[in-house]
Amino acid sequence: MSLVSNFFSSRVYVFSTAFLLRFVLLVYGIHHDSVSALKYTDIDYYVFTDAARSLARGASPYNRATYRYTPLVAWILLPTTWGGLWFHFGKALFAVSDMVAGWMIMNLLQKKNMDKIRALKFASVWLLNPMVANISTRGSSEGLLCVLVMSLLWAFETRRTTTTGVLLGLSVHFKIYPFIYGTSMLWALGTETIIAPQATYMQRLRHFVNEKRITLAVSSVATFTILNLLMYSIYGPEFLKHTFWYHFTRIDHRHNFSPYNILLHLSSARSHLPATGVVSVSRSVSFESLAFLPQLLLSCVFIPISTSKIHFPATLLAQTLAFVTFNKVCTSQYFLWYLVFLPLYLPSSVFMARPRFGLTALGLWIAGQALWLQQGYLLEYLGRSVFVPGLWAASLLFLGINCWILGVVLQDVVVGTASYNTMEEKHPTRERAN
């Protein structure tokens, strides 16, 4: 135990280990790609770097088929076009970025009066997580996104409303999903005054529309609009088509943990059939097109209203978990979207108060992924038809596990009042469990 205590007492030890983990995986990935047909590097990284090469030639990044991101990503990765080891610049950048996110997590915890050693331990849930390091060193840009989201949370926690709005607009431009955080922020920015029960609707509206809410809304919308107008002026309609509109109609079915996976397979197959009246009708009423209804109701309405004034980071965790769980496309990279909030929720959570319960939840979450990946391997690499019951059952099981974890988090916050503001002074969840 003394060795563990000494390790977590030093930022140098923890961050050096986090760096070494990513360095080893990065070097291993370069070697693995040189000797194996099954690449370590994520396919998205090849898309990013191809788009950067297109930019370097003076063309549009959207000349690269399947590039569905803001041009900012291709701009940032221009050094990958310089040849040699520079090709791996993006992977190193993403890996360093997720370490920066870990540093920000540690500082956010310390701002809530948590001692340095304990804050470093919880930040290590992210920093020393092999899944996080693996996804970053494979070339996923989620590391950059997590820095933006942690910066957004820092700005909100330190009451920098205009900065929060600017970062929210930038984050949504970079990746659409952070818009869900706007509802929590608007709800949490309420005034301390209590409005009378007999107040009119107009009085209630005036009470809700306070200065901070207006500042947040205007600064975020302005930032988002300016960035989009800039990109549109350079790349025209194809920017909107590939960066935004595509995500409303996408039918990705590979490596997709969602139960909508099989429906997307069918939709993808239909899209290659000759156009007929029957096909067009079935496409127009496709069930997967309604996926956004439970997704947005949970992540944008019910969860923010229920929890944002109790435990803000836990609200962002629950929102993101709900958004990813009910999204029609759910891949491993998306898990980082909510895992980055986990160290901020755990300190006063039921998972820490009851370690066996926490380990059980972790085990189920990992087992659910493993079962799906085993079925996905049989389908995508061995060509075996395991849609039903194998892949379908694995998707439903993983959905059920995530819904159960989401329910635990929400109950922990609402019923257990796992308060982020007092997590170092009291541990209500732990007291309740004992």
Short mmCIF file of C-alpha atoms in Angstrom, two decimals:
data_model
loop_
_atom_site.label_atom_id
_atom_site.label_comp_id
_atom_site.label_asym_id
_atom_site.label_seq_id
_atom_site.Cartn_x
_atom_site.Cartn_y
_atom_site.Cartn_z
CA MET A 1 0.00 0.00 0.00
CA SER A 2 2.88 2.39 0.71
CA LEU A 3 4.13 1.94 -2.86
CA VAL A 4 0.69 2.85 -4.24
CA SER A 5 0.43 5.82 -1.88
CA ASN A 6 3.86 7.07 -2.91
CA PHE A 7 2.93 6.70 -6.58
CA PHE A 8 -0.26 8.76 -6.29
CA SER A 9 1.44 11.36 -4.12
CA SER A 10 3.49 12.53 -7.09
CA ARG A 11 2.15 14.20 -10.22
CA VAL A 12 5.45 13.37 -11.89
CA TYR A 13 4.93 9.63 -11.34
CA VAL A 14 1.34 9.63 -12.56
CA PHE A 15 1.81 11.85 -15.61
CA SER A 16 5.08 10.14 -16.55
CA THR A 17 3.30 6.78 -16.44
CA ALA A 18 0.42 8.18 -18.49
CA PHE A 19 2.90 9.51 -21.05
CA LEU A 20 4.83 6.23 -21.14
CA LEU A 21 1.61 4.26 -21.67
CA ARG A 22 0.73 6.38 -24.69
CA PHE A 23 4.27 6.38 -26.04
CA VAL A 24 4.49 2.57 -25.90
CA LEU A 25 1.10 2.19 -27.61
CA LEU A 26 2.07 4.72 -30.28
CA VAL A 27 5.36 2.95 -31.08
CA TYR A 28 3.66 -0.45 -30.95
CA GLY A 29 0.97 0.81 -33.34
CA ILE A 30 3.57 1.99 -35.87
CA HIS A 31 5.28 -1.42 -35.72
CA HIS A 32 1.99 -3.34 -35.85
CA ASP A 33 0.83 -1.47 -38.95
CA SER A 34 4.10 -2.33 -40.73
CA VAL A 35 3.69 -6.09 -40.24
CA SER A 36 -0.05 -6.76 -40.09
CA ALA A 37 -2.90 -6.42 -42.57
CA LEU A 38 -5.24 -5.71 -39.64
CA LYS A 39 -4.19 -2.16 -38.78
CA TYR A 40 -3.82 -0.65 -35.31
CA THR A 41 -4.46 2.82 -36.75
CA ASP A 42 -8.13 3.74 -36.85
CA ILE A 43 -9.66 4.18 -40.31
CA ASP A 44 -10.76 7.68 -39.28
CA TYR A 45 -7.10 8.72 -38.99
CA TYR A 46 -6.50 7.82 -42.63
CA VAL A 47 -9.56 9.91 -43.48
CA PHE A 48 -8.16 12.86 -41.48
CA THR A 49 -4.71 12.66 -43.05
CA ASP A 50 -6.07 12.22 -46.59
CA ALA A 51 -8.18 15.35 -46.05
CA ALA A 52 -5.08 17.20 -44.80
CA ARG A 53 -3.19 16.14 -47.95
CA SER A 54 -6.04 17.47 -50.04
CA LEU A 55 -5.76 20.80 -48.19
CA ALA A 56 -1.99 20.87 -48.72
CA ARG A 57 -2.63 20.62 -52.48
CA GLY A 58 -4.95 23.62 -52.26
CA ALA A 59 -8.13 21.56 -52.62
CA SER A 60 -11.07 20.93 -50.30
CA PRO A 61 -10.81 18.37 -47.46
CA TYR A 62 -14.21 17.10 -48.64
CA ASN A 63 -12.57 15.77 -51.79
CA ARG A 64 -11.71 12.86 -49.52
CA ALA A 65 -14.76 10.57 -49.51
CA THR A 66 -16.24 9.97 -46.01
CA TYR A 67 -14.64 13.10 -44.50
CA ARG A 68 -17.55 14.22 -42.27
CA TYR A 69 -15.84 16.69 -39.95
CA THR A 70 -15.15 20.38 -39.60
CA PRO A 71 -12.22 21.56 -41.79
CA LEU A 72 -10.51 22.55 -38.51
CA VAL A 73 -9.44 18.93 -38.02
CA ALA A 74 -7.76 18.80 -41.42
CA TRP A 75 -6.14 22.19 -40.82
CA ILE A 76 -4.72 21.04 -37.48
CA LEU A 77 -3.31 17.89 -39.09
CA LEU A 78 -1.47 19.61 -41.96
CA PRO A 79 1.92 18.59 -40.43
CA THR A 80 1.01 14.95 -41.23
CA THR A 81 1.63 15.80 -44.90
CA TRP A 82 5.31 16.58 -44.33
CA GLY A 83 6.35 12.96 -44.67
CA GLY A 84 8.17 10.41 -42.53
CA LEU A 85 7.25 10.18 -38.87
CA TRP A 86 5.26 13.40 -39.23
CA PHE A 87 2.45 11.17 -40.49
CA HIS A 88 1.90 10.17 -36.84
CA PHE A 89 1.80 13.78 -35.61
CA GLY A 90 -1.98 13.64 -35.18
CA LYS A 91 -1.85 10.53 -32.99
CA ALA A 92 0.74 12.16 -30.73
CA LEU A 93 -1.35 15.34 -30.60
CA PHE A 94 -4.51 13.45 -29.65
CA ALA A 95 -2.63 11.47 -26.98
CA VAL A 96 -1.13 14.63 -25.46
CA SER A 97 -4.57 16.24 -25.60
CA ASP A 98 -6.20 13.52 -23.52
CA MET A 99 -3.40 13.97 -20.96
CA VAL A 100 -4.22 17.70 -20.87
CA ALA A 101 -7.84 16.72 -20.26
CA GLY A 102 -6.64 14.60 -17.32
CA TRP A 103 -4.69 17.56 -15.91
CA MET A 104 -7.83 19.69 -16.14
CA ILE A 105 -9.86 16.99 -14.35
CA MET A 106 -7.34 17.01 -11.51
CA ASN A 107 -7.54 20.80 -11.21
CA LEU A 108 -11.35 20.82 -11.27
CA LEU A 109 -11.36 18.34 -8.39
CA GLN A 110 -8.90 20.44 -6.42
CA LYS A 111 -11.06 23.52 -6.93
CA LYS A 112 -13.75 21.67 -4.97
CA ASN A 113 -11.37 21.46 -1.96
CA MET A 114 -10.21 17.92 -2.69
CA ASP A 115 -6.64 17.27 -1.51
CA LYS A 116 -3.97 16.83 -4.19
CA ILE A 117 -3.36 13.11 -3.66
CA ARG A 118 -7.02 12.17 -3.81
CA ALA A 119 -7.60 14.41 -6.83
CA LEU A 120 -4.69 12.75 -8.60
CA LYS A 121 -6.11 9.29 -7.84
CA PHE A 122 -9.46 10.13 -9.39
CA ALA A 123 -7.83 11.89 -12.37
CA SER A 124 -5.91 8.64 -12.92
CA VAL A 125 -9.21 6.93 -13.72
CA TRP A 126 -8.85 8.84 -16.98
CA LEU A 127 -5.08 9.30 -17.27
CA LEU A 128 -4.15 5.64 -16.73
CA ASN A 129 -7.16 4.18 -18.52
CA PRO A 130 -5.81 1.88 -21.28
CA MET A 131 -8.99 2.33 -23.32
CA VAL A 132 -8.50 6.11 -23.41
CA ALA A 133 -4.82 5.75 -24.37
CA ASN A 134 -5.63 3.14 -27.02
CA ILE A 135 -8.30 5.22 -28.74
CA SER A 136 -6.10 8.33 -28.81
CA THR A 137 -2.98 6.57 -30.12
CA ARG A 138 -5.02 4.86 -32.83
CA GLY A 139 -5.74 8.31 -34.22
CA SER A 140 -9.17 9.24 -32.90
CA SER A 141 -9.66 12.98 -32.41
CA GLU A 142 -11.67 12.50 -29.20
CA GLY A 143 -8.68 13.67 -27.15
CA LEU A 144 -8.98 17.17 -28.63
CA LEU A 145 -12.72 17.15 -28.07
CA CYS A 146 -12.30 16.16 -24.42
CA VAL A 147 -9.96 19.12 -23.86
CA LEU A 148 -12.63 21.41 -25.31
CA VAL A 149 -15.32 19.89 -23.09
CA MET A 150 -13.19 20.10 -19.94
CA SER A 151 -12.36 23.71 -20.81
CA LEU A 152 -16.08 24.33 -21.19
CA LEU A 153 -16.77 22.84 -17.77
CA TRP A 154 -13.91 24.82 -16.20
CA ALA A 155 -15.26 28.08 -17.65
CA PHE A 156 -18.75 27.31 -16.36
CA GLU A 157 -17.54 26.29 -12.90
CA THR A 158 -15.48 29.49 -12.61
CA ARG A 159 -18.50 31.60 -13.68
CA ARG A 160 -16.93 32.91 -16.89
CA THR A 161 -20.21 33.03 -18.76
CA THR A 162 -19.01 34.63 -22.00
CA THR A 163 -16.03 32.26 -22.21
CA THR A 164 -18.39 29.37 -21.56
CA GLY A 165 -20.56 30.45 -24.47
CA VAL A 166 -17.59 30.82 -26.82
CA LEU A 167 -16.27 27.36 -25.88
CA LEU A 168 -19.75 25.84 -26.24
CA GLY A 169 -20.08 27.28 -29.75
CA LEU A 170 -16.60 26.02 -30.67
CA SER A 171 -17.29 22.57 -29.22
CA VAL A 172 -20.55 22.17 -31.14
CA HIS A 173 -18.79 23.28 -34.33
CA PHE A 174 -16.07 20.69 -33.69
CA LYS A 175 -18.61 17.92 -32.91
CA ILE A 176 -22.36 18.34 -32.84
CA TYR A 177 -23.28 16.50 -29.63
CA PRO A 178 -22.00 19.07 -27.00
CA PHE A 179 -25.07 21.18 -27.79
CA ILE A 180 -26.87 19.04 -25.18
CA TYR A 181 -24.79 20.72 -22.46
CA GLY A 182 -26.34 24.06 -23.32
CA THR A 183 -29.67 23.08 -21.76
CA SER A 184 -28.01 22.10 -18.47
CA MET A 185 -26.04 25.31 -18.37
CA LEU A 186 -29.09 27.45 -19.07
CA TRP A 187 -31.07 25.62 -16.40
CA ALA A 188 -28.26 25.84 -13.83
CA LEU A 189 -27.81 29.59 -14.40
CA GLY A 190 -30.95 30.42 -12.48
CA THR A 191 -31.22 33.33 -10.08
CA GLU A 192 -31.26 32.82 -6.32
CA THR A 193 -34.53 34.70 -5.96
CA ILE A 194 -37.70 32.62 -5.66
CA ILE A 195 -40.65 33.61 -7.78
CA ALA A 196 -44.07 33.76 -6.15
CA PRO A 197 -46.48 30.85 -6.91
CA GLN A 198 -49.13 33.29 -8.12
CA ALA A 199 -46.77 34.91 -10.66
CA THR A 200 -48.04 35.27 -14.23
CA TYR A 201 -46.48 33.46 -17.19
CA MET A 202 -44.88 36.72 -18.32
CA GLN A 203 -43.33 37.24 -14.88
CA ARG A 204 -42.03 33.68 -14.88
CA LEU A 205 -40.54 34.22 -18.35
CA ARG A 206 -38.80 37.42 -17.22
CA HIS A 207 -37.48 35.59 -14.17
CA PHE A 208 -36.08 32.79 -16.35
CA VAL A 209 -34.49 35.06 -18.97
CA ASN A 210 -31.78 36.56 -16.78
CA GLU A 211 -28.57 38.28 -17.83
CA LYS A 212 -26.33 35.23 -17.52
CA ARG A 213 -28.63 33.08 -19.63
CA ILE A 214 -28.78 35.75 -22.32
CA THR A 215 -24.98 36.10 -22.30
CA LEU A 216 -24.47 32.35 -22.60
CA ALA A 217 -27.00 31.99 -25.42
CA VAL A 218 -25.75 34.96 -27.43
CA SER A 219 -22.02 34.16 -27.10
CA SER A 220 -22.48 30.46 -27.98
CA VAL A 221 -24.77 31.07 -30.95
CA ALA A 222 -22.53 33.90 -32.21
CA THR A 223 -19.38 31.74 -32.02
CA PHE A 224 -21.07 28.80 -33.71
CA THR A 225 -22.50 31.04 -36.44
CA ILE A 226 -19.25 32.88 -37.14
CA LEU A 227 -17.27 29.63 -37.47
CA ASN A 228 -19.89 28.11 -39.77
CA LEU A 229 -20.10 31.22 -41.94
CA LEU A 230 -16.30 31.24 -42.24
CA MET A 231 -16.20 27.59 -43.31
CA TYR A 232 -19.16 28.06 -45.65
CA SER A 233 -17.48 31.03 -47.31
CA ILE A 234 -14.43 28.84 -48.03
CA TYR A 235 -15.97 25.46 -48.85
CA GLY A 236 -19.56 26.25 -49.80
CA PRO A 237 -22.55 23.90 -49.45
CA GLU A 238 -20.37 20.78 -49.18
CA PHE A 239 -19.27 21.99 -45.73
CA LEU A 240 -22.86 21.92 -44.45
CA LYS A 241 -23.64 18.69 -46.28
CA HIS A 242 -20.75 16.67 -44.87
CA THR A 243 -20.23 18.29 -41.48
CA PHE A 244 -23.86 18.56 -40.35
CA TRP A 245 -26.62 17.24 -42.63
CA TYR A 246 -24.91 13.88 -43.11
CA HIS A 247 -25.26 12.99 -39.42
CA PHE A 248 -29.05 13.16 -39.62
CA THR A 249 -29.20 10.56 -42.39
CA ARG A 250 -26.15 8.38 -41.71
CA ILE A 251 -26.64 4.62 -41.81
CA ASP A 252 -23.25 3.43 -40.48
CA HIS A 253 -23.54 -0.17 -39.43
CA ARG A 254 -19.98 -1.38 -38.89
CA HIS A 255 -18.62 -1.50 -35.33
CA ASN A 256 -21.96 -0.12 -34.13
CA PHE A 257 -23.00 -1.27 -30.65
CA SER A 258 -26.49 0.19 -31.03
CA PRO A 259 -29.57 -2.08 -31.35
CA TYR A 260 -30.33 0.00 -34.47
CA ASN A 261 -27.33 -1.75 -36.02
CA ILE A 262 -29.36 -4.42 -37.86
CA LEU A 263 -31.89 -1.86 -39.10
CA LEU A 264 -29.00 0.19 -40.47
CA HIS A 265 -27.66 -2.92 -42.19
CA LEU A 266 -31.03 -3.36 -43.89
CA SER A 267 -31.23 0.33 -44.80
CA SER A 268 -27.73 0.18 -46.24
CA ALA A 269 -28.69 -2.83 -48.35
CA ARG A 270 -31.89 -1.14 -49.58
CA SER A 271 -29.92 1.94 -50.60
CA HIS A 272 -28.14 -0.20 -53.23
CA LEU A 273 -31.36 -1.63 -54.69
CA PRO A 274 -33.06 -0.15 -57.77
CA ALA A 275 -35.47 2.64 -56.87
CA THR A 276 -39.03 1.36 -56.57
CA GLY A 277 -42.16 2.67 -54.95
CA VAL A 278 -42.00 0.01 -52.24
CA VAL A 279 -38.42 0.82 -51.35
CA SER A 280 -39.00 4.56 -51.22
CA VAL A 281 -41.98 4.12 -48.87
CA SER A 282 -40.06 1.84 -46.53
CA ARG A 283 -37.16 4.30 -46.44
CA SER A 284 -39.45 7.23 -45.71
CA VAL A 285 -40.86 5.60 -42.59
CA SER A 286 -37.66 3.88 -41.42
CA PHE A 287 -37.84 3.21 -37.70
CA GLU A 288 -34.23 4.20 -37.05
CA SER A 289 -35.02 7.76 -38.20
CA LEU A 290 -37.00 8.15 -34.96
CA ALA A 291 -33.99 7.31 -32.79
CA PHE A 292 -33.48 10.94 -31.83
CA LEU A 293 -36.79 11.14 -29.92
CA PRO A 294 -35.86 9.20 -26.73
CA GLN A 295 -32.27 10.35 -27.13
CA LEU A 296 -32.99 14.09 -27.10
CA LEU A 297 -35.84 13.94 -24.59
CA LEU A 298 -33.56 12.28 -22.04
CA SER A 299 -30.34 14.17 -22.71
CA CYS A 300 -31.78 17.63 -23.40
CA VAL A 301 -34.90 17.83 -21.24
CA PHE A 302 -35.48 15.32 -18.45
CA ILE A 303 -31.92 14.90 -17.16
CA PRO A 304 -30.91 18.61 -17.15
CA ILE A 305 -34.10 19.65 -15.36
CA SER A 306 -33.72 16.88 -12.76
CA THR A 307 -30.05 17.10 -11.83
CA SER A 308 -28.15 20.12 -13.20
CA LYS A 309 -28.64 22.19 -10.04
CA ILE A 310 -27.55 19.31 -7.78
CA HIS A 311 -24.38 17.91 -9.32
CA PHE A 312 -23.37 19.57 -12.57
CA PRO A 313 -20.58 17.23 -13.79
CA ALA A 314 -22.76 14.19 -12.96
CA THR A 315 -25.48 15.79 -15.08
CA LEU A 316 -23.08 16.10 -18.02
CA LEU A 317 -22.05 12.48 -17.48
CA ALA A 318 -25.68 11.31 -17.44
CA GLN A 319 -26.61 13.46 -20.45
CA THR A 320 -23.72 12.11 -22.51
CA LEU A 321 -24.32 8.51 -21.43
CA ALA A 322 -27.97 8.82 -22.45
CA PHE A 323 -27.06 10.49 -25.75
CA VAL A 324 -24.53 7.80 -26.68
CA THR A 325 -26.62 4.88 -25.41
CA PHE A 326 -29.69 5.85 -27.43
CA ASN A 327 -27.83 7.10 -30.49
CA LYS A 328 -28.45 5.08 -33.64
CA VAL A 329 -24.67 4.90 -34.11
CA CYS A 330 -22.61 3.94 -31.05
CA THR A 331 -18.89 3.15 -31.38
CA SER A 332 -16.04 2.76 -28.89
CA GLN A 333 -14.77 6.30 -29.50
CA TYR A 334 -18.07 7.68 -28.23
CA PHE A 335 -17.50 6.08 -24.83
CA LEU A 336 -14.77 8.66 -24.16
CA TRP A 337 -17.41 11.38 -24.40
CA TYR A 338 -18.87 10.31 -21.05
CA LEU A 339 -15.85 8.61 -19.47
CA VAL A 340 -14.11 12.00 -19.23
CA PHE A 341 -16.73 13.07 -16.65
CA LEU A 342 -16.43 9.89 -14.58
CA PRO A 343 -13.60 11.08 -12.25
CA LEU A 344 -15.69 14.16 -11.37
CA TYR A 345 -18.71 12.04 -10.41
CA LEU A 346 -17.03 9.11 -8.66
CA PRO A 347 -15.76 10.73 -5.41
CA SER A 348 -19.18 10.92 -3.73
CA SER A 349 -20.89 8.21 -5.76
CA VAL A 350 -22.49 4.95 -4.72
CA PHE A 351 -19.85 3.15 -6.81
CA MET A 352 -17.14 4.36 -4.42
CA ALA A 353 -19.27 3.92 -1.30
CA ARG A 354 -19.88 0.27 -2.27
CA PRO A 355 -16.74 -0.91 -4.10
CA ARG A 356 -18.14 -4.35 -4.94
CA PHE A 357 -21.15 -2.73 -6.52
CA GLY A 358 -18.88 -0.43 -8.50
CA LEU A 359 -16.70 -3.32 -9.69
CA THR A 360 -19.80 -5.25 -10.68
CA ALA A 361 -21.03 -2.34 -12.81
CA LEU A 362 -17.59 -2.02 -14.43
CA GLY A 363 -17.44 -5.77 -15.07
CA LEU A 364 -20.87 -5.81 -16.68
CA TRP A 365 -20.02 -2.81 -18.87
CA ILE A 366 -16.80 -4.48 -20.09
CA ALA A 367 -18.48 -7.87 -20.54
CA GLY A 368 -21.27 -6.30 -22.60
CA GLN A 369 -18.69 -4.80 -24.96
CA ALA A 370 -16.69 -8.02 -25.14
CA LEU A 371 -19.75 -10.07 -26.07
CA TRP A 372 -20.72 -7.61 -28.82
CA LEU A 373 -17.14 -7.44 -30.15
CA GLN A 374 -17.01 -11.23 -30.31
CA GLN A 375 -20.19 -11.28 -32.40
CA GLY A 376 -18.95 -8.33 -34.47
CA TYR A 377 -15.71 -10.19 -35.20
CA LEU A 378 -17.65 -13.22 -36.44
CA LEU A 379 -19.72 -10.98 -38.71
CA GLU A 380 -17.21 -8.46 -40.01
CA TYR A 381 -14.01 -10.52 -40.19
CA LEU A 382 -15.19 -14.11 -40.64
CA GLY A 383 -18.28 -13.29 -42.67
CA ARG A 384 -20.65 -15.36 -40.55
CA SER A 385 -24.30 -14.34 -40.39
CA VAL A 386 -24.78 -13.78 -36.67
CA PHE A 387 -27.35 -10.99 -36.88
CA VAL A 388 -30.02 -12.90 -34.96
CA PRO A 389 -29.88 -13.86 -32.21
CA GLY A 390 -26.14 -13.19 -31.64
CA LEU A 391 -25.51 -9.56 -32.62
CA TRP A 392 -29.08 -8.48 -31.83
CA ALA A 393 -28.99 -10.04 -28.35
CA ALA A 394 -25.52 -8.59 -27.64
CA SER A 395 -26.71 -5.10 -28.65
CA LEU A 396 -29.80 -5.35 -26.44
CA LEU A 397 -27.73 -6.61 -23.50
CA PHE A 398 -25.25 -3.73 -23.82
CA LEU A 399 -28.15 -1.28 -24.11
CA GLY A 400 -29.68 -2.74 -20.94
CA ILE A 401 -26.40 -2.50 -19.02
CA ASN A 402 -25.92 1.14 -20.01
CA CYS A 403 -29.53 2.01 -19.12
CA TRP A 404 -29.07 0.38 -15.71
CA ILE A 405 -25.85 2.34 -15.08
CA LEU A 406 -27.58 5.53 -16.19
CA GLY A 407 -30.40 4.82 -13.74
CA VAL A 408 -27.91 4.29 -10.92
CA VAL A 409 -26.15 7.59 -11.66
CA LEU A 410 -29.42 9.53 -11.75
CA GLN A 411 -30.72 7.90 -8.58
CA ASP A 412 -27.39 8.57 -6.89
CA VAL A 413 -27.65 12.27 -7.70
CA VAL A 414 -31.37 12.86 -7.20
CA VAL A 415 -32.08 10.53 -4.27
CA GLY A 416 -28.61 10.18 -2.77
CA THR A 417 -27.77 13.88 -3.38
CA ALA A 418 -24.18 13.09 -4.29
CA SER A 419 -23.32 16.78 -4.14
CA TYR A 420 -20.33 17.90 -6.19
CA ASN A 421 -20.13 21.07 -4.13
CA THR A 422 -19.66 19.30 -0.80
CA MET A 423 -17.98 16.05 -1.81
CA GLU A 424 -14.95 16.69 0.37
CA GLU A 425 -16.89 17.90 3.38
CA LYS A 426 -19.47 15.13 3.45
CA HIS A 427 -20.08 11.85 1.74
CA PRO A 428 -23.89 11.44 1.89
CA THR A 429 -23.91 8.48 -0.44
CA ARG A 430 -21.32 6.67 1.64
CA GLU A 431 -23.19 7.44 4.85
CA ARG A 432 -26.39 6.14 3.31
CA ALA A 433 -24.68 2.92 2.18
CA ASN A 434 -23.23 2.29 5.60
#
